[in-house]
PDB file as gemmi writes it, atoms N, CA and C in Angstrom:
CRYST1    1.000    1.000    1.000  90.00  90.00  90.00 P 1                      
ATOM      1  N   MET A   1     256.174 190.140  -8.913  1.00  0.00           N  
ATOM      2  CA  MET A   1     255.629 190.757  -7.441  1.00  0.00           C  
ATOM      3  C   MET A   1     254.953 189.924  -6.651  1.00  0.00           C  
ATOM      4  N   PHE A   2     255.289 189.973  -5.261  1.00  0.00           N  
ATOM      5  CA  PHE A   2     254.422 188.774  -4.610  1.00  0.00           C  
ATOM      6  C   PHE A   2     253.694 189.627  -3.538  1.00  0.00           C  
ATOM      7  N   GLU A   3     252.633 189.066  -3.264  1.00  0.00           N  
ATOM      8  CA  GLU A   3     251.830 189.242  -1.998  1.00  0.00           C  
ATOM      9  C   GLU A   3     252.112 188.922  -0.630  1.00  0.00           C  
ATOM     10  N   TYR A   4     252.980 189.546  -0.041  1.00  0.00           N  
ATOM     11  CA  TYR A   4     253.697 188.768   0.988  1.00  0.00           C  
ATOM     12  C   TYR A   4     253.052 189.017   2.355  1.00  0.00           C  
ATOM     13  N   ARG A   5     252.198 190.088   2.756  1.00  0.00           N  
ATOM     14  CA  ARG A   5     251.643 190.122   3.945  1.00  0.00           C  
ATOM     15  C   ARG A   5     250.647 188.926   4.873  1.00  0.00           C  
ATOM     16  N   PRO A   6     250.180 187.889   4.185  1.00  0.00           N  
ATOM     17  CA  PRO A   6     249.793 186.891   4.691  1.00  0.00           C  
ATOM     18  C   PRO A   6     250.625 186.024   5.369  1.00  0.00           C  
ATOM     19  N   PHE A   7     252.119 186.183   4.816  1.00  0.00           N  
ATOM     20  CA  PHE A   7     252.767 185.219   5.540  1.00  0.00           C  
ATOM     21  C   PHE A   7     253.773 185.810   6.590  1.00  0.00           C  
ATOM     22  N   VAL A   8     253.559 186.885   6.873  1.00  0.00           N  
ATOM     23  CA  VAL A   8     254.444 187.569   7.830  1.00  0.00           C  
ATOM     24  C   VAL A   8     254.387 186.951   9.469  1.00  0.00           C  
ATOM     25  N   ASP A   9     253.222 186.742   9.328  1.00  0.00           N  
ATOM     26  CA  ASP A   9     253.358 185.868  10.810  1.00  0.00           C  
ATOM     27  C   ASP A   9     253.315 184.806  10.806  1.00  0.00           C  
ATOM     28  N   GLN A  10     253.166 183.855   9.780  1.00  0.00           N  
ATOM     29  CA  GLN A  10     253.458 182.348   9.638  1.00  0.00           C  
ATOM     30  C   GLN A  10     254.910 182.550   9.669  1.00  0.00           C  
ATOM     31  N   PHE A  11     255.999 183.386   9.138  1.00  0.00           N  
ATOM     32  CA  PHE A  11     257.068 183.634   9.047  1.00  0.00           C  
ATOM     33  C   PHE A  11     257.608 183.734  10.384  1.00  0.00           C  
ATOM     34  N   LEU A  12     257.203 184.753  11.419  1.00  0.00           N  
ATOM     35  CA  LEU A  12     257.480 184.782  12.828  1.00  0.00           C  
ATOM     36  C   LEU A  12     257.324 183.507  13.359  1.00  0.00           C  
ATOM     37  N   ASP A  13     256.196 182.904  13.152  1.00  0.00           N  
ATOM     38  CA  ASP A  13     255.973 181.724  14.302  1.00  0.00           C  
ATOM     39  C   ASP A  13     257.103 180.701  13.495  1.00  0.00           C  
ATOM     40  N   TYR A  14     257.610 180.650  12.376  1.00  0.00           N  
ATOM     41  CA  TYR A  14     258.496 179.514  11.722  1.00  0.00           C  
ATOM     42  C   TYR A  14     259.814 179.872  12.616  1.00  0.00           C  
ATOM     43  N   CYS A  15     259.874 181.110  12.935  1.00  0.00           N  
ATOM     44  CA  CYS A  15     261.608 181.560  13.386  1.00  0.00           C  
ATOM     45  C   CYS A  15     261.026 181.480  14.811  1.00  0.00           C  
ATOM     46  N   ARG A  16     260.173 181.628  15.600  1.00  0.00           N  
ATOM     47  CA  ARG A  16     260.071 181.203  16.725  1.00  0.00           C  
ATOM     48  C   ARG A  16     259.995 179.739  17.167  1.00  0.00           C  
ATOM     49  N   TYR A  17     259.202 178.675  16.332  1.00  0.00           N  
ATOM     50  CA  TYR A  17     259.241 177.422  16.857  1.00  0.00           C  
ATOM     51  C   TYR A  17     260.259 176.277  16.144  1.00  0.00           C  
ATOM     52  N   HIS A  18     260.487 176.648  14.765  1.00  0.00           N  
ATOM     53  CA  HIS A  18     261.258 175.854  14.065  1.00  0.00           C  
ATOM     54  C   HIS A  18     262.464 176.237  14.141  1.00  0.00           C  
ATOM     55  N   LYS A  19     262.858 177.516  14.133  1.00  0.00           N  
ATOM     56  CA  LYS A  19     264.235 178.082  14.169  1.00  0.00           C  
ATOM     57  C   LYS A  19     264.837 178.050  15.475  1.00  0.00           C  
ATOM     58  N   LYS A  20     263.795 178.158  16.597  1.00  0.00           N  
ATOM     59  CA  LYS A  20     264.027 178.578  17.853  1.00  0.00           C  
ATOM     60  C   LYS A  20     264.911 179.630  18.263  1.00  0.00           C  
ATOM     61  N   LEU A  21     264.724 180.799  17.647  1.00  0.00           N  
ATOM     62  CA  LEU A  21     264.935 181.817  17.860  1.00  0.00           C  
ATOM     63  C   LEU A  21     264.611 182.554  18.936  1.00  0.00           C  
ATOM     64  N   SER A  22     265.418 183.471  19.644  1.00  0.00           N  
ATOM     65  CA  SER A  22     265.061 184.192  20.820  1.00  0.00           C  
ATOM     66  C   SER A  22     263.971 185.021  20.834  1.00  0.00           C  
ATOM     67  N   GLU A  23     263.510 185.065  21.475  1.00  0.00           N  
ATOM     68  CA  GLU A  23     262.196 186.224  21.849  1.00  0.00           C  
ATOM     69  C   GLU A  23     262.447 187.604  21.175  1.00  0.00           C  
ATOM     70  N   LYS A  24     263.953 188.051  21.592  1.00  0.00           N  
ATOM     71  CA  LYS A  24     264.605 189.199  21.014  1.00  0.00           C  
ATOM     72  C   LYS A  24     264.565 189.656  19.395  1.00  0.00           C  
ATOM     73  N   THR A  25     264.964 188.436  19.114  1.00  0.00           N  
ATOM     74  CA  THR A  25     265.477 187.952  17.528  1.00  0.00           C  
ATOM     75  C   THR A  25     264.068 188.294  16.779  1.00  0.00           C  
ATOM     76  N   VAL A  26     263.069 187.380  17.076  1.00  0.00           N  
ATOM     77  CA  VAL A  26     261.691 187.520  16.442  1.00  0.00           C  
ATOM     78  C   VAL A  26     261.130 188.963  16.679  1.00  0.00           C  
ATOM     79  N   ARG A  27     261.326 189.666  17.734  1.00  0.00           N  
ATOM     80  CA  ARG A  27     260.642 191.072  17.634  1.00  0.00           C  
ATOM     81  C   ARG A  27     261.434 191.564  16.879  1.00  0.00           C  
ATOM     82  N   ALA A  28     262.636 191.810  16.724  1.00  0.00           N  
ATOM     83  CA  ALA A  28     263.520 192.551  15.705  1.00  0.00           C  
ATOM     84  C   ALA A  28     262.858 192.193  14.336  1.00  0.00           C  
ATOM     85  N   TYR A  29     262.634 191.079  14.279  1.00  0.00           N  
ATOM     86  CA  TYR A  29     262.038 190.576  12.811  1.00  0.00           C  
ATOM     87  C   TYR A  29     260.767 191.389  12.537  1.00  0.00           C  
ATOM     88  N   LYS A  30     259.914 191.326  13.534  1.00  0.00           N  
ATOM     89  CA  LYS A  30     258.318 191.700  13.502  1.00  0.00           C  
ATOM     90  C   LYS A  30     258.755 193.306  13.257  1.00  0.00           C  
ATOM     91  N   ILE A  31     259.520 194.179  14.081  1.00  0.00           N  
ATOM     92  CA  ILE A  31     259.716 195.331  13.667  1.00  0.00           C  
ATOM     93  C   ILE A  31     260.052 196.035  12.426  1.00  0.00           C  
ATOM     94  N   ASP A  32     261.143 194.994  11.810  1.00  0.00           N  
ATOM     95  CA  ASP A  32     261.970 195.053  10.739  1.00  0.00           C  
ATOM     96  C   ASP A  32     260.824 194.856   9.404  1.00  0.00           C  
ATOM     97  N   LEU A  33     260.076 193.821   9.503  1.00  0.00           N  
ATOM     98  CA  LEU A  33     258.905 193.668   8.708  1.00  0.00           C  
ATOM     99  C   LEU A  33     258.030 194.535   8.595  1.00  0.00           C  
ATOM    100  N   SER A  34     257.274 195.268   9.975  1.00  0.00           N  
ATOM    101  CA  SER A  34     256.296 195.968   9.875  1.00  0.00           C  
ATOM    102  C   SER A  34     256.759 197.586   9.239  1.00  0.00           C  
ATOM    103  N   GLN A  35     258.095 197.741   9.369  1.00  0.00           N  
ATOM    104  CA  GLN A  35     258.594 198.967   8.917  1.00  0.00           C  
ATOM    105  C   GLN A  35     258.398 198.657   7.259  1.00  0.00           C  
ATOM    106  N   TYR A  36     258.821 197.823   6.730  1.00  0.00           N  
ATOM    107  CA  TYR A  36     258.773 197.306   5.118  1.00  0.00           C  
ATOM    108  C   TYR A  36     257.036 197.470   5.009  1.00  0.00           C  
ATOM    109  N   VAL A  37     256.410 196.863   5.535  1.00  0.00           N  
ATOM    110  CA  VAL A  37     254.811 196.742   5.096  1.00  0.00           C  
ATOM    111  C   VAL A  37     254.380 198.099   5.438  1.00  0.00           C  
ATOM    112  N   LEU A  38     254.817 199.278   6.086  1.00  0.00           N  
ATOM    113  CA  LEU A  38     254.615 200.469   6.011  1.00  0.00           C  
ATOM    114  C   LEU A  38     255.033 201.183   4.790  1.00  0.00           C  
ATOM    115  N   PHE A  39     256.255 200.626   4.563  1.00  0.00           N  
ATOM    116  CA  PHE A  39     256.771 201.338   3.077  1.00  0.00           C  
ATOM    117  C   PHE A  39     256.228 200.927   1.662  1.00  0.00           C  
ATOM    118  N   SER A  40     255.881 199.585   1.617  1.00  0.00           N  
ATOM    119  CA  SER A  40     255.481 199.036   0.392  1.00  0.00           C  
ATOM    120  C   SER A  40     254.270 198.175   0.245  1.00  0.00           C  
ATOM    121  N   ASP A  41     253.313 198.004  -0.649  1.00  0.00           N  
ATOM    122  CA  ASP A  41     252.161 196.903  -0.317  1.00  0.00           C  
ATOM    123  C   ASP A  41     252.977 195.686  -1.170  1.00  0.00           C  
ATOM    124  N   THR A  42     253.777 196.116  -1.914  1.00  0.00           N  
ATOM    125  CA  THR A  42     254.327 194.771  -2.492  1.00  0.00           C  
ATOM    126  C   THR A  42     255.964 194.508  -2.500  1.00  0.00           C  
ATOM    127  N   LEU A  43     256.215 193.227  -2.695  1.00  0.00           N  
ATOM    128  CA  LEU A  43     257.594 192.943  -2.613  1.00  0.00           C  
ATOM    129  C   LEU A  43     258.280 192.617  -3.785  1.00  0.00           C  
ATOM    130  N   SER A  44     258.425 193.553  -4.799  1.00  0.00           N  
ATOM    131  CA  SER A  44     259.229 193.746  -5.881  1.00  0.00           C  
ATOM    132  C   SER A  44     260.304 194.129  -5.700  1.00  0.00           C  
ATOM    133  N   LYS A  45     261.156 194.047  -6.900  1.00  0.00           N  
ATOM    134  CA  LYS A  45     262.389 194.444  -7.216  1.00  0.00           C  
ATOM    135  C   LYS A  45     262.646 195.780  -6.974  1.00  0.00           C  
ATOM    136  N   GLN A  46     261.753 196.398  -7.671  1.00  0.00           N  
ATOM    137  CA  GLN A  46     261.911 197.885  -7.331  1.00  0.00           C  
ATOM    138  C   GLN A  46     261.555 198.451  -6.008  1.00  0.00           C  
ATOM    139  N   ALA A  47     260.357 197.729  -5.514  1.00  0.00           N  
ATOM    140  CA  ALA A  47     260.270 198.244  -3.991  1.00  0.00           C  
ATOM    141  C   ALA A  47     261.319 198.199  -3.282  1.00  0.00           C  
ATOM    142  N   LEU A  48     261.982 197.099  -3.107  1.00  0.00           N  
ATOM    143  CA  LEU A  48     263.180 196.588  -2.442  1.00  0.00           C  
ATOM    144  C   LEU A  48     264.422 197.745  -2.950  1.00  0.00           C  
ATOM    145  N   TRP A  49     264.323 198.146  -3.932  1.00  0.00           N  
ATOM    146  CA  TRP A  49     265.819 198.903  -4.314  1.00  0.00           C  
ATOM    147  C   TRP A  49     265.100 200.306  -3.494  1.00  0.00           C  
ATOM    148  N   ASP A  50     263.965 200.441  -4.021  1.00  0.00           N  
ATOM    149  CA  ASP A  50     263.698 202.104  -2.868  1.00  0.00           C  
ATOM    150  C   ASP A  50     263.681 201.853  -1.610  1.00  0.00           C  
ATOM    151  N   TYR A  51     263.501 200.643  -0.968  1.00  0.00           N  
ATOM    152  CA  TYR A  51     263.294 200.621   0.485  1.00  0.00           C  
ATOM    153  C   TYR A  51     264.691 200.934   0.606  1.00  0.00           C  
ATOM    154  N   ILE A  52     265.911 200.037   0.106  1.00  0.00           N  
ATOM    155  CA  ILE A  52     267.444 200.008   0.677  1.00  0.00           C  
ATOM    156  C   ILE A  52     267.923 201.579   0.456  1.00  0.00           C  
ATOM    157  N   GLU A  53     267.347 202.428  -0.258  1.00  0.00           N  
ATOM    158  CA  GLU A  53     268.005 203.641  -0.684  1.00  0.00           C  
ATOM    159  C   GLU A  53     267.271 204.327   0.657  1.00  0.00           C  
ATOM    160  N   CYS A  54     266.145 204.047   0.831  1.00  0.00           N  
ATOM    161  CA  CYS A  54     265.537 205.038   2.112  1.00  0.00           C  
ATOM    162  C   CYS A  54     266.115 204.360   3.427  1.00  0.00           C  
ATOM    163  N   LEU A  55     266.437 203.124   3.592  1.00  0.00           N  
ATOM    164  CA  LEU A  55     267.147 202.763   4.532  1.00  0.00           C  
ATOM    165  C   LEU A  55     268.354 203.421   4.795  1.00  0.00           C  
ATOM    166  N   ASN A  56     269.242 203.625   3.533  1.00  0.00           N  
ATOM    167  CA  ASN A  56     270.393 204.197   3.626  1.00  0.00           C  
ATOM    168  C   ASN A  56     270.671 205.624   4.227  1.00  0.00           C  
ATOM    169  N   LYS A  57     269.568 206.280   3.700  1.00  0.00           N  
ATOM    170  CA  LYS A  57     269.495 207.647   4.545  1.00  0.00           C  
ATOM    171  C   LYS A  57     269.137 207.929   5.719  1.00  0.00           C  
ATOM    172  N   LYS A  58     268.231 206.703   6.501  1.00  0.00           N  
ATOM    173  CA  LYS A  58     268.137 206.995   7.786  1.00  0.00           C  
ATOM    174  C   LYS A  58     268.740 206.521   8.740  1.00  0.00           C  
ATOM    175  N   TYR A  59     269.516 205.172   8.370  1.00  0.00           N  
ATOM    176  CA  TYR A  59     270.376 204.379   9.494  1.00  0.00           C  
ATOM    177  C   TYR A  59     271.769 203.971   9.319  1.00  0.00           C  
ATOM    178  N   LYS A  60     272.242 203.683  10.465  1.00  0.00           N  
ATOM    179  CA  LYS A  60     273.940 203.298  10.179  1.00  0.00           C  
ATOM    180  C   LYS A  60     273.890 202.208   9.335  1.00  0.00           C  
ATOM    181  N   PRO A  61     274.872 201.613   8.871  1.00  0.00           N  
ATOM    182  CA  PRO A  61     274.943 200.622   7.768  1.00  0.00           C  
ATOM    183  C   PRO A  61     274.918 199.109   8.509  1.00  0.00           C  
ATOM    184  N   LYS A  62     275.250 199.119   9.717  1.00  0.00           N  
ATOM    185  CA  LYS A  62     275.172 197.940  10.373  1.00  0.00           C  
ATOM    186  C   LYS A  62     273.584 197.891  10.991  1.00  0.00           C  
ATOM    187  N   THR A  63     272.874 198.758  11.180  1.00  0.00           N  
ATOM    188  CA  THR A  63     271.280 198.579  11.202  1.00  0.00           C  
ATOM    189  C   THR A  63     270.449 198.335   9.631  1.00  0.00           C  
ATOM    190  N   VAL A  64     270.923 198.893   8.850  1.00  0.00           N  
ATOM    191  CA  VAL A  64     270.551 198.572   7.136  1.00  0.00           C  
ATOM    192  C   VAL A  64     270.654 197.302   7.235  1.00  0.00           C  
ATOM    193  N   LYS A  65     271.981 196.377   7.327  1.00  0.00           N  
ATOM    194  CA  LYS A  65     272.281 195.335   6.988  1.00  0.00           C  
ATOM    195  C   LYS A  65     271.384 193.997   7.681  1.00  0.00           C  
ATOM    196  N   ARG A  66     271.130 194.366   9.040  1.00  0.00           N  
ATOM    197  CA  ARG A  66     270.341 193.550   9.886  1.00  0.00           C  
ATOM    198  C   ARG A  66     268.560 193.734   9.482  1.00  0.00           C  
ATOM    199  N   LYS A  67     268.298 195.098   8.819  1.00  0.00           N  
ATOM    200  CA  LYS A  67     266.970 194.999   8.211  1.00  0.00           C  
ATOM    201  C   LYS A  67     267.010 194.385   6.911  1.00  0.00           C  
ATOM    202  N   LEU A  68     267.949 194.343   6.050  1.00  0.00           N  
ATOM    203  CA  LEU A  68     267.932 193.544   4.864  1.00  0.00           C  
ATOM    204  C   LEU A  68     268.061 191.824   5.158  1.00  0.00           C  
ATOM    205  N   ALA A  69     268.814 191.798   6.042  1.00  0.00           N  
ATOM    206  CA  ALA A  69     269.178 190.418   6.473  1.00  0.00           C  
ATOM    207  C   ALA A  69     267.528 189.679   6.828  1.00  0.00           C  
ATOM    208  N   THR A  70     266.601 190.636   7.430  1.00  0.00           N  
ATOM    209  CA  THR A  70     265.450 190.139   7.930  1.00  0.00           C  
ATOM    210  C   THR A  70     264.687 189.900   6.906  1.00  0.00           C  
ATOM    211  N   LEU A  71     264.720 190.720   5.444  1.00  0.00           N  
ATOM    212  CA  LEU A  71     263.902 190.571   4.365  1.00  0.00           C  
ATOM    213  C   LEU A  71     264.330 189.645   3.813  1.00  0.00           C  
ATOM    214  N   LYS A  72     265.751 189.253   3.942  1.00  0.00           N  
ATOM    215  CA  LYS A  72     266.228 188.251   2.953  1.00  0.00           C  
ATOM    216  C   LYS A  72     265.833 186.642   3.536  1.00  0.00           C  
ATOM    217  N   ALA A  73     265.829 187.085   4.855  1.00  0.00           N  
ATOM    218  CA  ALA A  73     265.141 185.418   5.523  1.00  0.00           C  
ATOM    219  C   ALA A  73     263.533 185.119   5.409  1.00  0.00           C  
ATOM    220  N   PHE A  74     263.207 186.695   4.941  1.00  0.00           N  
ATOM    221  CA  PHE A  74     261.541 186.724   5.026  1.00  0.00           C  
ATOM    222  C   PHE A  74     261.540 185.964   3.591  1.00  0.00           C  
ATOM    223  N   ILE A  75     262.222 186.614   2.179  1.00  0.00           N  
ATOM    224  CA  ILE A  75     261.528 186.109   1.044  1.00  0.00           C  
ATOM    225  C   ILE A  75     262.293 184.681   0.809  1.00  0.00           C  
ATOM    226  N   HIS A  76     263.490 184.193   1.630  1.00  0.00           N  
ATOM    227  CA  HIS A  76     263.194 183.014   1.230  1.00  0.00           C  
ATOM    228  C   HIS A  76     262.275 182.041   1.927  1.00  0.00           C  
ATOM    229  N   PHE A  77     261.955 182.132   3.130  1.00  0.00           N  
ATOM    230  CA  PHE A  77     260.661 181.516   3.531  1.00  0.00           C  
ATOM    231  C   PHE A  77     259.376 181.698   2.581  1.00  0.00           C  
ATOM    232  N   GLY A  78     259.684 182.815   2.076  1.00  0.00           N  
ATOM    233  CA  GLY A  78     258.333 182.839   0.976  1.00  0.00           C  
ATOM    234  C   GLY A  78     258.591 182.090  -0.455  1.00  0.00           C  
ATOM    235  N   MET A  79     259.912 181.593  -0.675  1.00  0.00           N  
ATOM    236  CA  MET A  79     260.019 180.811  -1.510  1.00  0.00           C  
ATOM    237  C   MET A  79     260.029 179.336  -1.322  1.00  0.00           C  
ATOM    238  N   ILE A  80     260.152 179.079  -0.065  1.00  0.00           N  
ATOM    239  CA  ILE A  80     259.717 177.845   0.314  1.00  0.00           C  
ATOM    240  C   ILE A  80     258.288 177.439   0.140  1.00  0.00           C  
ATOM    241  N   LEU A  81     257.459 178.179   0.625  1.00  0.00           N  
ATOM    242  CA  LEU A  81     256.309 177.859   0.709  1.00  0.00           C  
ATOM    243  C   LEU A  81     255.568 178.169  -0.926  1.00  0.00           C  
ATOM    244  N   ALA A  82     256.178 178.647  -1.727  1.00  0.00           N  
ATOM    245  CA  ALA A  82     255.682 178.963  -3.242  1.00  0.00           C  
ATOM    246  C   ALA A  82     255.857 177.412  -3.797  1.00  0.00           C  
TER     247      ALA A  82                                                      
END                                                                             
């Protein structure tokens, strides 16, 4: 289990200033991460599986892929910090 909330803003700044992503992309990442924050307090394997199941019920596959790509990038960023 990983306490991820303190790193969300750092991740968005990293995307904005180091990766030089567009503001539109950073906004989409922020929305995707805030939706996950509302879904779960933790970043665990079970929470992720539950989230994927929930996403697949609500969104089209293309949207689910993007939201999962955001989480993947965020998790990779968290691993760099650890």
